[in-house]
Amino acid sequence: MEELTAGKGSRVQHARYGPGVIIGVKYAQYVVTFMDQGIIDVDKTDPLFEILHAENKTIEVETVSAAETSLLKILRLWSDTSEVVPLGDRWEGGTMLLQPKDPNLKPKEVPVEAFFHKIVMVRDRLRVLEQQINSHKLLSDEDKVNMQQYITRVYGSLTTFNVLFKQKEHWFVGGKGTGED
């Protein structure tokens, strides 16, 4: 089992640099801001380094290189891969039946898993759109806010499909109290 490591906000003491707080975690080092010395990378195995109070313990480490950060941003923006979002147990193996008004027309059956996958892809693409709007260099802050409001309304329109999600944290959330759908 992996060992937990102190996270951001942990209070530390170093024999040479004095008291400080962890502001970043690398594979073999902590990024620490010391009261009198500023920001210094300290090896996790430094014998002069002591963690006084650990906060936000985790097994994960942050990536800090500019190349890694850029690569991760590119992958998130342009990749068609998405996080694994579980379908609610009661819907697994189910089908949706789309019944036309005209009884002479044949209904269409759609596997719930296929429909759910499409809903998740819409959500992921909305998130990418939000990121692109927020990082756009030519849009004013007012333009960004106006466009974000439309995205929020789209999320609100999609809340009907929250019943398909197994975990509430994956739900769509629209603007609260706008009265629009």
Tab-separated table of N, CA and C in Angstrom:
chain	number	residue	atom	x	y	z
A	1	MET	N	0.845	-1.186	0.000
A	1	MET	CA	0.000	0.000	0.000
A	1	MET	C	0.882	1.238	0.000
A	2	GLU	N	0.483	2.250	-0.774
A	2	GLU	CA	1.255	3.482	-0.878
A	2	GLU	C	1.159	4.273	0.421
A	3	GLU	N	2.242	4.984	0.736
A	3	GLU	CA	2.297	5.790	1.939
A	3	GLU	C	1.682	7.161	1.674
A	4	LEU	N	0.904	7.655	2.632
A	4	LEU	CA	0.334	8.983	2.506
A	4	LEU	C	1.420	10.019	2.731
A	5	THR	N	1.358	11.099	2.028
A	5	THR	CA	2.327	12.174	2.174
A	5	THR	C	1.592	13.445	2.577
A	6	ALA	N	2.277	14.303	3.321
A	6	ALA	CA	1.673	15.562	3.757
A	6	ALA	C	1.320	16.398	2.533
A	7	GLY	N	0.229	17.132	2.623
A	7	GLY	CA	-0.217	17.930	1.501
A	7	GLY	C	-0.121	19.415	1.755
A	8	LYS	N	-0.683	20.185	0.840
A	8	LYS	CA	-0.683	21.640	0.954
A	8	LYS	C	-1.301	22.059	2.278
A	9	GLY	N	-0.694	23.060	2.886
A	9	GLY	CA	-1.210	23.583	4.146
A	9	GLY	C	-0.566	22.959	5.372
A	10	SER	N	0.253	21.924	5.190
A	10	SER	CA	0.919	21.287	6.323
A	10	SER	C	1.963	22.233	6.909
A	11	ARG	N	1.997	22.313	8.246
A	11	ARG	CA	2.991	23.157	8.912
A	11	ARG	C	4.260	22.339	9.130
A	12	VAL	N	5.411	22.957	8.853
A	12	VAL	CA	6.692	22.258	8.925
A	12	VAL	C	7.719	23.109	9.658
A	13	GLN	N	8.828	22.455	9.991
A	13	GLN	CA	9.962	23.125	10.621
A	13	GLN	C	11.232	22.585	9.968
A	14	HIS	N	12.141	23.475	9.638
A	14	HIS	CA	13.437	23.073	9.090
A	14	HIS	C	14.519	23.686	9.973
A	15	ALA	N	15.532	22.896	10.329
A	15	ALA	CA	16.592	23.360	11.226
A	15	ALA	C	17.333	24.575	10.661
A	16	ARG	N	17.459	24.664	9.343
A	16	ARG	CA	18.182	25.774	8.722
A	16	ARG	C	17.254	26.931	8.325
A	17	TYR	N	16.051	26.613	7.792
A	17	TYR	CA	15.188	27.642	7.240
A	17	TYR	C	14.096	28.133	8.189
A	18	GLY	N	13.850	27.411	9.271
A	18	GLY	CA	12.837	27.808	10.246
A	18	GLY	C	11.461	27.254	9.926
A	19	PRO	N	10.403	27.922	10.456
A	19	PRO	CA	9.035	27.423	10.247
A	19	PRO	C	8.538	27.751	8.846
A	20	GLY	N	7.634	26.875	8.359
A	20	GLY	CA	7.077	27.095	7.031
A	20	GLY	C	5.797	26.314	6.819
A	21	VAL	N	5.276	26.447	5.602
A	21	VAL	CA	4.039	25.761	5.210
A	21	VAL	C	4.245	25.158	3.827
A	22	ILE	N	3.809	23.907	3.649
A	22	ILE	CA	3.896	23.240	2.346
A	22	ILE	C	2.879	23.877	1.399
A	23	ILE	N	3.375	24.304	0.227
A	23	ILE	CA	2.477	24.896	-0.776
A	23	ILE	C	2.412	24.058	-2.048
A	24	GLY	N	3.237	22.990	-2.113
A	24	GLY	CA	3.224	22.107	-3.271
A	24	GLY	C	3.908	20.802	-2.946
A	25	VAL	N	3.536	19.746	-3.678
A	25	VAL	CA	4.097	18.418	-3.445
A	25	VAL	C	4.602	17.861	-4.763
A	26	LYS	N	5.889	17.526	-4.787
A	26	LYS	CA	6.486	16.883	-5.948
A	26	LYS	C	6.775	15.436	-5.588
A	27	TYR	N	7.321	14.685	-6.547
A	27	TYR	CA	7.597	13.273	-6.305
A	27	TYR	C	8.539	13.072	-5.117
A	28	ALA	N	9.658	13.786	-5.071
A	28	ALA	CA	10.658	13.576	-4.019
A	28	ALA	C	10.863	14.807	-3.145
A	29	GLN	N	10.081	15.856	-3.392
A	29	GLN	CA	10.286	17.102	-2.659
A	29	GLN	C	8.962	17.744	-2.271
A	30	TYR	N	9.057	18.586	-1.233
A	30	TYR	CA	7.955	19.477	-0.890
A	30	TYR	C	8.357	20.872	-1.326
A	31	VAL	N	7.395	21.643	-1.813
A	31	VAL	CA	7.626	23.058	-2.085
A	31	VAL	C	7.106	23.774	-0.848
A	32	VAL	N	8.019	24.459	-0.149
A	32	VAL	CA	7.686	25.050	1.144
A	32	VAL	C	7.934	26.550	1.107
A	33	THR	N	6.995	27.304	1.653
A	33	THR	CA	7.241	28.724	1.856
A	33	THR	C	7.621	28.917	3.323
A	34	PHE	N	8.849	29.397	3.509
A	34	PHE	CA	9.372	29.618	4.854
A	34	PHE	C	9.187	31.080	5.233
A	35	MET	N	8.922	31.320	6.501
A	35	MET	CA	8.650	32.676	6.991
A	35	MET	C	9.754	33.656	6.622
A	36	ASP	N	10.999	33.256	6.804
A	36	ASP	CA	12.121	34.178	6.609
A	36	ASP	C	12.912	33.926	5.334
A	37	GLN	N	12.710	32.786	4.690
A	37	GLN	CA	13.557	32.411	3.562
A	37	GLN	C	12.844	32.427	2.211
A	38	GLY	N	11.513	32.473	2.206
A	38	GLY	CA	10.771	32.422	0.957
A	38	GLY	C	10.465	30.988	0.543
A	39	ILE	N	10.285	30.772	-0.756
A	39	ILE	CA	9.897	29.461	-1.272
A	39	ILE	C	11.138	28.639	-1.602
A	40	ILE	N	11.192	27.420	-1.038
A	40	ILE	CA	12.337	26.525	-1.229
A	40	ILE	C	11.818	25.104	-1.429
A	41	ASP	N	12.432	24.369	-2.371
A	41	ASP	CA	12.145	22.941	-2.536
A	41	ASP	C	12.979	22.176	-1.511
A	42	VAL	N	12.312	21.322	-0.726
A	42	VAL	CA	12.994	20.565	0.319
A	42	VAL	C	12.783	19.083	0.045
A	43	ASP	N	13.889	18.307	0.031
A	43	ASP	CA	13.774	16.863	-0.145
A	43	ASP	C	12.925	16.264	0.967
A	44	LYS	N	12.083	15.312	0.615
A	44	LYS	CA	11.233	14.660	1.610
A	44	LYS	C	12.053	13.900	2.646
A	45	THR	N	13.270	13.508	2.276
A	45	THR	CA	14.122	12.729	3.194
A	45	THR	C	15.136	13.604	3.934
A	46	ASP	N	15.060	14.923	3.789
A	46	ASP	CA	16.002	15.835	4.454
A	46	ASP	C	15.932	15.630	5.966
A	47	PRO	N	17.061	15.254	6.608
A	47	PRO	CA	17.044	14.998	8.058
A	47	PRO	C	16.810	16.267	8.889
A	48	LEU	N	16.983	17.432	8.302
A	48	LEU	CA	16.773	18.691	9.024
A	48	LEU	C	15.325	19.174	8.932
A	49	PHE	N	14.489	18.404	8.209
A	49	PHE	CA	13.113	18.780	7.903
A	49	PHE	C	12.151	17.955	8.745
A	50	GLU	N	11.155	18.636	9.339
A	50	GLU	CA	10.182	17.933	10.174
A	50	GLU	C	8.775	18.466	9.876
A	51	ILE	N	7.814	17.546	9.737
A	51	ILE	CA	6.417	17.939	9.541
A	51	ILE	C	5.784	18.036	10.923
A	52	LEU	N	5.347	19.242	11.282
A	52	LEU	CA	4.755	19.461	12.597
A	52	LEU	C	3.280	19.069	12.622
A	53	HIS	N	2.556	19.459	11.576
A	53	HIS	CA	1.120	19.156	11.505
A	53	HIS	C	0.749	18.901	10.046
A	54	ALA	N	0.431	17.650	9.710
A	54	ALA	CA	0.110	17.273	8.333
A	54	ALA	C	-1.343	17.602	8.002
A	55	GLU	N	-1.545	18.219	6.843
A	55	GLU	CA	-2.874	18.526	6.310
A	55	GLU	C	-3.002	17.883	4.940
A	56	ASN	N	-4.231	17.619	4.529
A	56	ASN	CA	-4.530	17.155	3.163
A	56	ASN	C	-3.632	16.000	2.730
A	57	LYS	N	-3.516	14.990	3.570
A	57	LYS	CA	-2.668	13.843	3.246
A	57	LYS	C	-3.173	13.142	1.998
A	58	THR	N	-2.234	12.731	1.140
A	58	THR	CA	-2.610	12.095	-0.117
A	58	THR	C	-1.456	11.232	-0.618
A	59	ILE	N	-1.737	10.314	-1.543
A	59	ILE	CA	-0.673	9.545	-2.188
A	59	ILE	C	-0.281	10.193	-3.498
A	60	GLU	N	-1.072	11.193	-3.937
A	60	GLU	CA	-0.823	11.829	-5.223
A	60	GLU	C	0.235	12.913	-5.095
A	61	VAL	N	0.929	13.165	-6.193
A	61	VAL	CA	1.869	14.272	-6.254
A	61	VAL	C	1.448	15.188	-7.385
A	62	GLU	N	1.845	16.438	-7.286
A	62	GLU	CA	1.506	17.402	-8.322
A	62	GLU	C	2.552	17.362	-9.419
A	63	THR	N	2.147	17.720	-10.613
A	63	THR	CA	3.125	17.918	-11.673
A	63	THR	C	3.431	19.399	-11.695
A	64	VAL	N	4.706	19.722	-11.787
A	64	VAL	CA	5.064	21.130	-11.716
A	64	VAL	C	5.830	21.610	-12.935
A	65	SER	N	6.279	20.695	-13.772
A	65	SER	CA	7.029	21.155	-14.925
A	65	SER	C	6.074	21.812	-15.917
A	66	ALA	N	6.557	22.836	-16.572
A	66	ALA	CA	5.732	23.547	-17.547
A	66	ALA	C	5.321	22.624	-18.688
A	67	ALA	N	6.216	21.732	-19.086
A	67	ALA	CA	5.899	20.800	-20.175
A	67	ALA	C	4.768	19.858	-19.759
A	68	GLU	N	4.827	19.335	-18.525
A	68	GLU	CA	3.774	18.435	-18.048
A	68	GLU	C	2.438	19.172	-17.962
A	69	THR	N	2.469	20.371	-17.431
A	69	THR	CA	1.245	21.149	-17.302
A	69	THR	C	0.630	21.424	-18.667
A	70	SER	N	1.461	21.816	-19.624
A	70	SER	CA	0.969	22.083	-20.979
A	70	SER	C	0.403	20.829	-21.627
A	71	LEU	N	1.118	19.716	-21.476
A	71	LEU	CA	0.658	18.463	-22.053
A	71	LEU	C	-0.684	18.044	-21.465
A	72	LEU	N	-0.826	18.134	-20.144
A	72	LEU	CA	-2.090	17.775	-19.514
A	72	LEU	C	-3.227	18.664	-20.003
A	73	LYS	N	-2.967	19.950	-20.161
A	73	LYS	CA	-3.994	20.871	-20.660
A	73	LYS	C	-4.418	20.490	-22.074
A	74	ILE	N	-3.442	20.200	-22.917
A	74	ILE	CA	-3.739	19.807	-24.302
A	74	ILE	C	-4.548	18.518	-24.331
A	75	LEU	N	-4.142	17.544	-23.533
A	75	LEU	CA	-4.864	16.270	-23.500
A	75	LEU	C	-6.306	16.467	-23.056
A	76	ARG	N	-6.524	17.294	-22.031
A	76	ARG	CA	-7.886	17.533	-21.559
A	76	ARG	C	-8.736	18.249	-22.608
A	77	LEU	N	-8.120	19.211	-23.302
A	77	LEU	CA	-8.874	20.000	-24.277
A	77	LEU	C	-9.238	19.222	-25.528
A	78	TRP	N	-8.335	18.383	-26.014
A	78	TRP	CA	-8.525	17.771	-27.326
A	78	TRP	C	-8.789	16.279	-27.303
A	79	SER	N	-8.700	15.672	-26.160
A	79	SER	CA	-8.888	14.234	-26.084
A	79	SER	C	-10.368	13.893	-26.055
A	80	ASP	N	-10.721	12.800	-26.690
A	80	ASP	CA	-12.099	12.321	-26.608
A	80	ASP	C	-12.282	11.360	-25.443
A	81	THR	N	-11.213	11.133	-24.692
A	81	THR	CA	-11.353	10.279	-23.523
A	81	THR	C	-11.976	11.100	-22.407
A	82	SER	N	-12.761	10.467	-21.608
A	82	SER	CA	-13.416	11.168	-20.510
A	82	SER	C	-13.312	10.312	-19.255
A	83	GLU	N	-13.621	10.956	-18.126
A	83	GLU	CA	-13.572	10.215	-16.874
A	83	GLU	C	-14.642	9.120	-16.893
A	84	VAL	N	-14.420	8.092	-16.108
A	84	VAL	CA	-15.397	7.012	-16.016
A	84	VAL	C	-16.525	7.501	-15.117
A	85	VAL	N	-17.716	7.567	-15.669
A	85	VAL	CA	-18.886	8.017	-14.925
A	85	VAL	C	-19.859	6.849	-14.890
A	86	PRO	N	-20.136	6.344	-13.688
A	86	PRO	CA	-20.999	5.158	-13.616
A	86	PRO	C	-22.483	5.478	-13.802
A	87	LEU	N	-23.140	4.602	-14.536
A	87	LEU	CA	-24.576	4.649	-14.750
A	87	LEU	C	-25.256	4.111	-13.495
A	88	GLY	N	-26.400	4.679	-13.133
A	88	GLY	CA	-27.160	4.179	-11.990
A	88	GLY	C	-27.488	2.702	-12.159
A	89	ASP	N	-27.349	1.946	-11.081
A	89	ASP	CA	-27.526	0.489	-11.133
A	89	ASP	C	-28.870	0.063	-11.727
A	90	ARG	N	-29.912	0.797	-11.417
A	90	ARG	CA	-31.248	0.379	-11.875
A	90	ARG	C	-31.422	0.503	-13.386
A	91	TRP	N	-30.519	1.234	-14.049
A	91	TRP	CA	-30.643	1.435	-15.488
A	91	TRP	C	-29.775	0.482	-16.296
A	92	GLU	N	-28.845	-0.201	-15.655
A	92	GLU	CA	-27.926	-1.083	-16.386
A	92	GLU	C	-28.701	-2.181	-17.115
A	93	GLY	N	-28.398	-2.322	-18.408
A	93	GLY	CA	-29.071	-3.325	-19.227
A	93	GLY	C	-30.451	-2.897	-19.711
A	94	GLY	N	-30.874	-1.694	-19.330
A	94	GLY	CA	-32.206	-1.215	-19.703
A	94	GLY	C	-32.245	-0.612	-21.103
A	95	THR	N	-33.450	-0.359	-21.554
A	95	THR	CA	-33.635	0.278	-22.854
A	95	THR	C	-34.633	1.423	-22.715
A	96	MET	N	-34.495	2.394	-23.616
A	96	MET	CA	-35.470	3.484	-23.714
A	96	MET	C	-36.333	3.188	-24.926
A	97	LEU	N	-37.603	3.411	-24.778
A	97	LEU	CA	-38.525	3.167	-25.877
A	97	LEU	C	-39.080	4.519	-26.337
A	98	LEU	N	-38.805	4.862	-27.593
A	98	LEU	CA	-39.329	6.100	-28.176
A	98	LEU	C	-40.523	5.708	-29.036
A	99	GLN	N	-41.704	6.047	-28.547
A	99	GLN	CA	-42.957	5.633	-29.176
A	99	GLN	C	-43.544	6.796	-29.967
A	100	PRO	N	-43.641	6.677	-31.311
A	100	PRO	CA	-44.279	7.745	-32.100
A	100	PRO	C	-45.772	7.845	-31.789
A	101	LYS	N	-46.345	9.019	-32.034
A	101	LYS	CA	-47.777	9.218	-31.810
A	101	LYS	C	-48.596	8.327	-32.737
A	102	ASP	N	-48.131	8.183	-33.975
A	102	ASP	CA	-48.828	7.361	-34.965
A	102	ASP	C	-48.605	5.883	-34.637
A	103	PRO	N	-49.669	5.136	-34.305
A	103	PRO	CA	-49.529	3.720	-33.928
A	103	PRO	C	-49.046	2.826	-35.089
A	104	ASN	N	-49.121	3.336	-36.333
A	104	ASN	CA	-48.653	2.558	-37.473
A	104	ASN	C	-47.128	2.597	-37.611
A	105	LEU	N	-46.503	3.553	-36.933
A	105	LEU	CA	-45.046	3.668	-37.004
A	105	LEU	C	-44.395	2.817	-35.921
A	106	LYS	N	-43.251	2.296	-36.259
A	106	LYS	CA	-42.534	1.416	-35.349
A	106	LYS	C	-41.802	2.226	-34.270
A	107	PRO	N	-41.863	1.786	-33.005
A	107	PRO	CA	-41.104	2.481	-31.958
A	107	PRO	C	-39.599	2.208	-32.106
A	108	LYS	N	-38.806	3.041	-31.491
A	108	LYS	CA	-37.345	2.872	-31.532
A	108	LYS	C	-36.869	2.554	-30.126
A	109	GLU	N	-36.078	1.485	-30.015
A	109	GLU	CA	-35.476	1.123	-28.732
A	109	GLU	C	-34.018	1.566	-28.734
A	110	VAL	N	-33.619	2.208	-27.652
A	110	VAL	CA	-32.237	2.673	-27.500
A	110	VAL	C	-31.703	2.116	-26.187
A	111	PRO	N	-30.557	1.423	-26.212
A	111	PRO	CA	-29.977	0.954	-24.956
A	111	PRO	C	-29.648	2.149	-24.053
A	112	VAL	N	-30.000	2.058	-22.784
A	112	VAL	CA	-29.756	3.160	-21.857
A	112	VAL	C	-28.265	3.482	-21.794
A	113	GLU	N	-27.401	2.458	-21.855
A	113	GLU	CA	-25.958	2.695	-21.810
A	113	GLU	C	-25.501	3.597	-22.960
A	114	ALA	N	-26.045	3.385	-24.156
A	114	ALA	CA	-25.669	4.202	-25.316
A	114	ALA	C	-26.148	5.641	-25.129
A	115	PHE	N	-27.374	5.800	-24.658
A	115	PHE	CA	-27.910	7.133	-24.412
A	115	PHE	C	-27.110	7.838	-23.321
A	116	PHE	N	-26.799	7.122	-22.254
A	116	PHE	CA	-26.032	7.667	-21.132
A	116	PHE	C	-24.647	8.125	-21.602
A	117	HIS	N	-24.017	7.313	-22.457
A	117	HIS	CA	-22.701	7.687	-22.988
A	117	HIS	C	-22.789	9.017	-23.740
A	118	LYS	N	-23.841	9.202	-24.513
A	118	LYS	CA	-24.020	10.457	-25.260
A	118	LYS	C	-24.202	11.641	-24.304
A	119	ILE	N	-24.951	11.457	-23.236
A	119	ILE	CA	-25.171	12.515	-22.247
A	119	ILE	C	-23.838	12.887	-21.590
A	120	VAL	N	-23.041	11.886	-21.225
A	120	VAL	CA	-21.736	12.147	-20.601
A	120	VAL	C	-20.825	12.891	-21.569
A	121	MET	N	-20.855	12.529	-22.851
A	121	MET	CA	-20.029	13.215	-23.844
A	121	MET	C	-20.469	14.675	-24.008
A	122	VAL	N	-21.776	14.937	-23.962
A	122	VAL	CA	-22.264	16.320	-24.025
A	122	VAL	C	-21.712	17.098	-22.834
A	123	ARG	N	-21.778	16.501	-21.653
A	123	ARG	CA	-21.266	17.169	-20.448
A	123	ARG	C	-19.776	17.459	-20.584
A	124	ASP	N	-19.004	16.480	-21.062
A	124	ASP	CA	-17.562	16.667	-21.208
A	124	ASP	C	-17.248	17.770	-22.214
A	125	ARG	N	-17.984	17.809	-23.294
A	125	ARG	CA	-17.733	18.833	-24.313
A	125	ARG	C	-18.152	20.226	-23.835
A	126	LEU	N	-19.173	20.290	-22.995
A	126	LEU	CA	-19.531	21.570	-22.389
A	126	LEU	C	-18.412	22.066	-21.473
A	127	ARG	N	-17.800	21.146	-20.761
A	127	ARG	CA	-16.683	21.527	-19.892
A	127	ARG	C	-15.509	22.056	-20.707
A	128	VAL	N	-15.215	21.399	-21.822
A	128	VAL	CA	-14.135	21.868	-22.694
A	128	VAL	C	-14.475	23.256	-23.241
A	129	LEU	N	-15.724	23.450	-23.647
A	129	LEU	CA	-16.158	24.754	-24.147
A	129	LEU	C	-15.964	25.829	-23.075
A	130	GLU	N	-16.328	25.507	-21.829
A	130	GLU	CA	-16.118	26.453	-20.731
A	130	GLU	C	-14.644	26.812	-20.586
A	131	GLN	N	-13.772	25.807	-20.649
A	131	GLN	CA	-12.336	26.057	-20.522
A	131	GLN	C	-11.846	26.945	-21.657
A	132	GLN	N	-12.312	26.681	-22.856
A	132	GLN	CA	-11.867	27.480	-23.996
A	132	GLN	C	-12.359	28.924	-23.886
A	133	ILE	N	-13.565	29.116	-23.416
A	133	ILE	CA	-14.079	30.476	-23.221
A	133	ILE	C	-13.250	31.191	-22.159
A	134	ASN	N	-13.027	30.523	-21.032
A	134	ASN	CA	-12.296	31.156	-19.934
A	134	ASN	C	-10.858	31.494	-20.291
A	135	SER	N	-10.238	30.723	-21.174
A	135	SER	CA	-8.843	30.980	-21.521
A	135	SER	C	-8.685	31.782	-22.812
A	136	HIS	N	-9.812	32.169	-23.427
A	136	HIS	CA	-9.747	32.908	-24.692
A	136	HIS	C	-9.150	34.287	-24.456
A	137	LYS	N	-8.160	34.634	-25.237
A	137	LYS	CA	-7.428	35.888	-25.032
A	137	LYS	C	-8.122	37.109	-25.632
A	138	LEU	N	-8.998	36.924	-26.607
A	138	LEU	CA	-9.628	38.060	-27.276
A	138	LEU	C	-10.991	38.439	-26.691
A	139	LEU	N	-11.588	37.559	-25.915
A	139	LEU	CA	-12.890	37.863	-25.312
A	139	LEU	C	-12.699	38.737	-24.069
A	140	SER	N	-13.576	39.709	-23.917
A	140	SER	CA	-13.542	40.526	-22.698
A	140	SER	C	-14.156	39.712	-21.557
A	141	ASP	N	-13.930	40.165	-20.332
A	141	ASP	CA	-14.527	39.484	-19.181
A	141	ASP	C	-16.048	39.503	-19.270
A	142	GLU	N	-16.611	40.591	-19.771
A	142	GLU	CA	-18.063	40.679	-19.924
A	142	GLU	C	-18.568	39.648	-20.931
A	143	ASP	N	-17.852	39.496	-22.049
A	143	ASP	CA	-18.229	38.496	-23.051
A	143	ASP	C	-18.158	37.091	-22.456
A	144	LYS	N	-17.113	36.822	-21.679
A	144	LYS	CA	-16.959	35.504	-21.059
A	144	LYS	C	-18.115	35.212	-20.112
A	145	VAL	N	-18.487	36.195	-19.302
A	145	VAL	CA	-19.601	36.014	-18.368
A	145	VAL	C	-20.893	35.755	-19.130
A	146	ASN	N	-21.141	36.519	-20.193
A	146	ASN	CA	-22.370	36.323	-20.981
A	146	ASN	C	-22.422	34.928	-21.589
A	147	MET	N	-21.306	34.456	-22.113
A	147	MET	CA	-21.280	33.108	-22.708
A	147	MET	C	-21.430	32.037	-21.630
A	148	GLN	N	-20.835	32.258	-20.462
A	148	GLN	CA	-20.958	31.301	-19.360
A	148	GLN	C	-22.413	31.160	-18.921
A	149	GLN	N	-23.161	32.250	-18.969
A	149	GLN	CA	-24.571	32.181	-18.583
A	149	GLN	C	-25.352	31.236	-19.494
A	150	TYR	N	-25.043	31.238	-20.783
A	150	TYR	CA	-25.708	30.313	-21.709
A	150	TYR	C	-25.339	28.868	-21.389
A	151	ILE	N	-24.082	28.629	-21.079
A	151	ILE	CA	-23.653	27.274	-20.723
A	151	ILE	C	-24.360	26.818	-19.455
A	152	THR	N	-24.483	27.715	-18.481
A	152	THR	CA	-25.189	27.382	-17.237
A	152	THR	C	-26.633	27.007	-17.532
A	153	ARG	N	-27.260	27.706	-18.454
A	153	ARG	CA	-28.645	27.381	-18.826
A	153	ARG	C	-28.730	26.028	-19.522
A	154	VAL	N	-27.729	25.697	-20.321
A	154	VAL	CA	-27.704	24.379	-20.961
A	154	VAL	C	-27.611	23.294	-19.895
A	155	TYR	N	-26.717	23.495	-18.914
A	155	TYR	CA	-26.634	22.545	-17.806
A	155	TYR	C	-27.990	22.395	-17.126
A	156	GLY	N	-28.679	23.523	-16.924
A	156	GLY	CA	-30.003	23.483	-16.298
A	156	GLY	C	-30.991	22.668	-17.109
A	157	SER	N	-30.915	22.794	-18.428
A	157	SER	CA	-31.815	22.027	-19.295
A	157	SER	C	-31.519	20.538	-19.232
A	158	LEU	N	-30.282	20.187	-18.917
A	158	LEU	CA	-29.885	18.782	-18.884
A	158	LEU	C	-30.092	18.116	-17.518
A	159	THR	N	-30.560	18.859	-16.518
A	159	THR	CA	-30.746	18.271	-15.189
A	159	THR	C	-31.762	17.133	-15.189
A	160	THR	N	-32.633	17.090	-16.177
A	160	THR	CA	-33.601	15.992	-16.302
A	160	THR	C	-32.898	14.639	-16.321
A	161	PHE	N	-31.710	14.612	-16.889
A	161	PHE	CA	-31.001	13.348	-17.057
A	161	PHE	C	-30.183	12.942	-15.831
A	162	ASN	N	-30.205	13.741	-14.769
A	162	ASN	CA	-29.456	13.399	-13.559
A	162	ASN	C	-29.891	12.064	-12.967
A	163	VAL	N	-31.125	11.667	-13.239
A	163	VAL	CA	-31.642	10.398	-12.723
A	163	VAL	C	-30.815	9.207	-13.219
A	164	LEU	N	-30.102	9.368	-14.328
A	164	LEU	CA	-29.305	8.283	-14.892
A	164	LEU	C	-27.972	8.078	-14.170
A	165	PHE	N	-27.492	9.119	-13.472
A	165	PHE	CA	-26.167	9.054	-12.857
A	165	PHE	C	-26.210	8.334	-11.525
A	166	LYS	N	-25.194	7.522	-11.301
A	166	LYS	CA	-25.108	6.763	-10.052
A	166	LYS	C	-24.720	7.673	-8.894
A	167	GLN	N	-23.799	8.611	-9.137
A	167	GLN	CA	-23.290	9.463	-8.065
A	167	GLN	C	-23.698	10.909	-8.299
A	168	LYS	N	-24.137	11.544	-7.233
A	168	LYS	CA	-24.666	12.906	-7.320
A	168	LYS	C	-23.611	13.904	-7.795
A	169	GLU	N	-22.335	13.664	-7.511
A	169	GLU	CA	-21.303	14.620	-7.918
A	169	GLU	C	-21.142	14.729	-9.436
A	170	HIS	N	-21.726	13.791	-10.196
A	170	HIS	CA	-21.663	13.849	-11.657
A	170	HIS	C	-22.866	14.560	-12.271
A	171	TRP	N	-23.794	14.988	-11.455
A	171	TRP	CA	-25.019	15.599	-11.946
A	171	TRP	C	-24.754	16.919	-12.663
A	172	PHE	N	-25.680	17.265	-13.549
A	172	PHE	CA	-25.704	18.597	-14.150
A	172	PHE	C	-26.291	19.549	-13.116
A	173	VAL	N	-25.735	20.748	-13.046
A	173	VAL	CA	-26.273	21.775	-12.152
A	173	VAL	C	-26.380	23.053	-12.965
A	174	GLY	N	-27.582	23.580	-13.060
A	174	GLY	CA	-27.786	24.824	-13.811
A	174	GLY	C	-27.804	25.993	-12.862
A	175	GLY	N	-28.216	27.155	-13.387
A	175	GLY	CA	-28.332	28.358	-12.554
A	175	GLY	C	-29.450	28.171	-11.568
A	176	LYS	N	-29.199	28.499	-10.326
A	176	LYS	CA	-30.200	28.328	-9.284
A	176	LYS	C	-31.139	29.524	-9.269
A	177	GLY	N	-32.410	29.226	-9.326
A	177	GLY	CA	-33.408	30.276	-9.203
A	177	GLY	C	-33.589	31.165	-10.430
A	178	THR	N	-33.084	30.746	-11.592
A	178	THR	CA	-33.259	31.586	-12.786
A	178	THR	C	-34.642	31.421	-13.384
A	179	GLY	N	-35.295	30.302	-13.082
A	179	GLY	CA	-36.631	30.048	-13.612
A	179	GLY	C	-36.611	29.669	-15.082
A	180	GLU	N	-35.435	29.497	-15.671
A	180	GLU	CA	-35.339	29.126	-17.087
A	180	GLU	C	-34.901	27.687	-17.215
A	181	ASP	N	-35.277	27.062	-18.293
A	181	ASP	CA	-34.853	25.682	-18.572
A	181	ASP	C	-34.465	25.540	-20.001
